[in-house]
GROMACS .gro file of C-alpha atoms in nm:
model
  108
    1UNK     CA    1   0.674  -0.323   1.098
    2UNK     CA    2   0.828  -0.383   0.762
    3UNK     CA    3   0.680  -0.415   0.409
    4UNK     CA    4   0.802  -0.524   0.069
    5UNK     CA    5   0.615  -0.387  -0.259
    6UNK     CA    6   0.618  -0.451  -0.610
    7UNK     CA    7   0.419  -0.367  -0.913
    8UNK     CA    8   0.478  -0.321  -1.270
    9UNK     CA    9   0.356   0.048  -1.368
   10UNK     CA   10   0.276   0.139  -1.752
   11UNK     CA   11   0.440   0.463  -1.771
   12UNK     CA   12   0.223   0.633  -2.024
   13UNK     CA   13  -0.092   0.553  -1.831
   14UNK     CA   14   0.048   0.530  -1.467
   15UNK     CA   15  -0.189   0.215  -1.459
   16UNK     CA   16  -0.076  -0.102  -1.262
   17UNK     CA   17  -0.028  -0.385  -1.496
   18UNK     CA   18  -0.125  -0.749  -1.410
   19UNK     CA   19   0.191  -0.926  -1.536
   20UNK     CA   20   0.384  -0.955  -1.343
   21UNK     CA   21   0.092  -0.920  -1.057
   22UNK     CA   22   0.196  -0.683  -0.783
   23UNK     CA   23   0.309  -0.791  -0.466
   24UNK     CA   24   0.231  -0.638  -0.120
   25UNK     CA   25   0.371  -0.797   0.168
   26UNK     CA   26   0.386  -0.703   0.554
   27UNK     CA   27   0.579  -0.848   0.841
   28UNK     CA   28   0.569  -0.751   1.197
   29UNK     CA   29   0.171  -0.772   1.205
   30UNK     CA   30   0.123  -1.148   1.296
   31UNK     CA   31   0.380  -1.424   1.367
   32UNK     CA   32   0.427  -1.464   0.968
   33UNK     CA   33   0.453  -1.241   0.689
   34UNK     CA   34   0.100  -1.114   0.576
   35UNK     CA   35   0.047  -1.112   0.174
   36UNK     CA   36  -0.206  -0.844   0.091
   37UNK     CA   37  -0.375  -1.043  -0.201
   38UNK     CA   38  -0.702  -0.880  -0.205
   39UNK     CA   39  -0.534  -0.536  -0.233
   40UNK     CA   40  -0.306  -0.678  -0.497
   41UNK     CA   41  -0.591  -0.790  -0.694
   42UNK     CA   42  -0.776  -0.447  -0.647
   43UNK     CA   43  -0.463  -0.252  -0.788
   44UNK     CA   44  -0.440  -0.437  -1.144
   45UNK     CA   45  -0.551  -0.203  -1.404
   46UNK     CA   46  -0.599   0.098  -1.162
   47UNK     CA   47  -0.413   0.421  -1.244
   48UNK     CA   48  -0.226   0.566  -0.974
   49UNK     CA   49  -0.308   0.904  -1.070
   50UNK     CA   50  -0.660   0.876  -1.000
   51UNK     CA   51  -0.730   0.976  -0.634
   52UNK     CA   52  -1.000   0.707  -0.632
   53UNK     CA   53  -0.728   0.432  -0.663
   54UNK     CA   54  -0.537   0.524  -0.340
   55UNK     CA   55  -0.882   0.576  -0.147
   56UNK     CA   56  -1.015   0.226  -0.270
   57UNK     CA   57  -0.670   0.065  -0.197
   58UNK     CA   58  -0.666   0.169   0.155
   59UNK     CA   59  -1.001   0.065   0.218
   60UNK     CA   60  -0.940  -0.292   0.078
   61UNK     CA   61  -0.603  -0.296   0.271
   62UNK     CA   62  -0.797  -0.178   0.596
   63UNK     CA   63  -1.030  -0.453   0.578
   64UNK     CA   64  -0.763  -0.722   0.484
   65UNK     CA   65  -0.492  -0.665   0.729
   66UNK     CA   66  -0.506  -0.790   1.096
   67UNK     CA   67  -0.248  -0.743   1.342
   68UNK     CA   68  -0.234  -0.980   1.662
   69UNK     CA   69  -0.098  -0.918   1.999
   70UNK     CA   70   0.237  -1.016   2.034
   71UNK     CA   71   0.377  -0.886   2.354
   72UNK     CA   72   0.645  -0.703   2.397
   73UNK     CA   73   0.528  -0.537   2.048
   74UNK     CA   74   0.335  -0.191   1.996
   75UNK     CA   75  -0.012  -0.217   1.993
   76UNK     CA   76  -0.218  -0.346   1.705
   77UNK     CA   77  -0.370  -0.006   1.603
   78UNK     CA   78  -0.006   0.141   1.592
   79UNK     CA   79   0.115  -0.135   1.378
   80UNK     CA   80  -0.164  -0.115   1.134
   81UNK     CA   81  -0.120   0.253   1.090
   82UNK     CA   82   0.269   0.192   1.006
   83UNK     CA   83   0.159  -0.063   0.773
   84UNK     CA   84  -0.090   0.188   0.603
   85UNK     CA   85   0.167   0.456   0.592
   86UNK     CA   86   0.445   0.232   0.435
   87UNK     CA   87   0.203   0.138   0.154
   88UNK     CA   88   0.101   0.535   0.113
   89UNK     CA   89   0.474   0.596   0.101
   90UNK     CA   90   0.547   0.350  -0.178
   91UNK     CA   91   0.237   0.459  -0.368
   92UNK     CA   92   0.337   0.824  -0.379
   93UNK     CA   93   0.693   0.725  -0.473
   94UNK     CA   94   0.561   0.541  -0.766
   95UNK     CA   95   0.422   0.863  -0.925
   96UNK     CA   96   0.674   1.127  -0.802
   97UNK     CA   97   0.593   1.344  -1.107
   98UNK     CA   98   0.217   1.339  -1.026
   99UNK     CA   99   0.185   1.431  -0.690
  100UNK     CA  100   0.137   1.772  -0.514
  101UNK     CA  101   0.406   1.969  -0.324
  102UNK     CA  102   0.183   1.919  -0.013
  103UNK     CA  103   0.268   1.535  -0.018
  104UNK     CA  104   0.590   1.522  -0.151
  105UNK     CA  105   0.776   1.455   0.163
  106UNK     CA  106   0.559   1.174   0.228
  107UNK     CA  107   0.701   1.001  -0.079
  108UNK     CA  108   1.072   1.053   0.024
   0.00000   0.00000   0.00000
């Protein structure tokens, strides 16, 4: 599983800006890249320092992403969990000065 992420973050409010629009794309879940457009739309205007933003984004992402069986790839659930982990890592890396020491290693 691989991923590409891009969003414009307001430095004072840590809010995702709508222009340019966020981009969240995953590879290795299906035969083609998966563009998480519902999650992108959810993120616009949300503050990354608000804990409900991460919870809401992961909920939308879990509803949106679908992995297909492609032998000899790993199981669908394993690949989905990798995708969620990559999103979590990017999210935390976007706000390094606002995360607790308990989760800092996940952002690295």
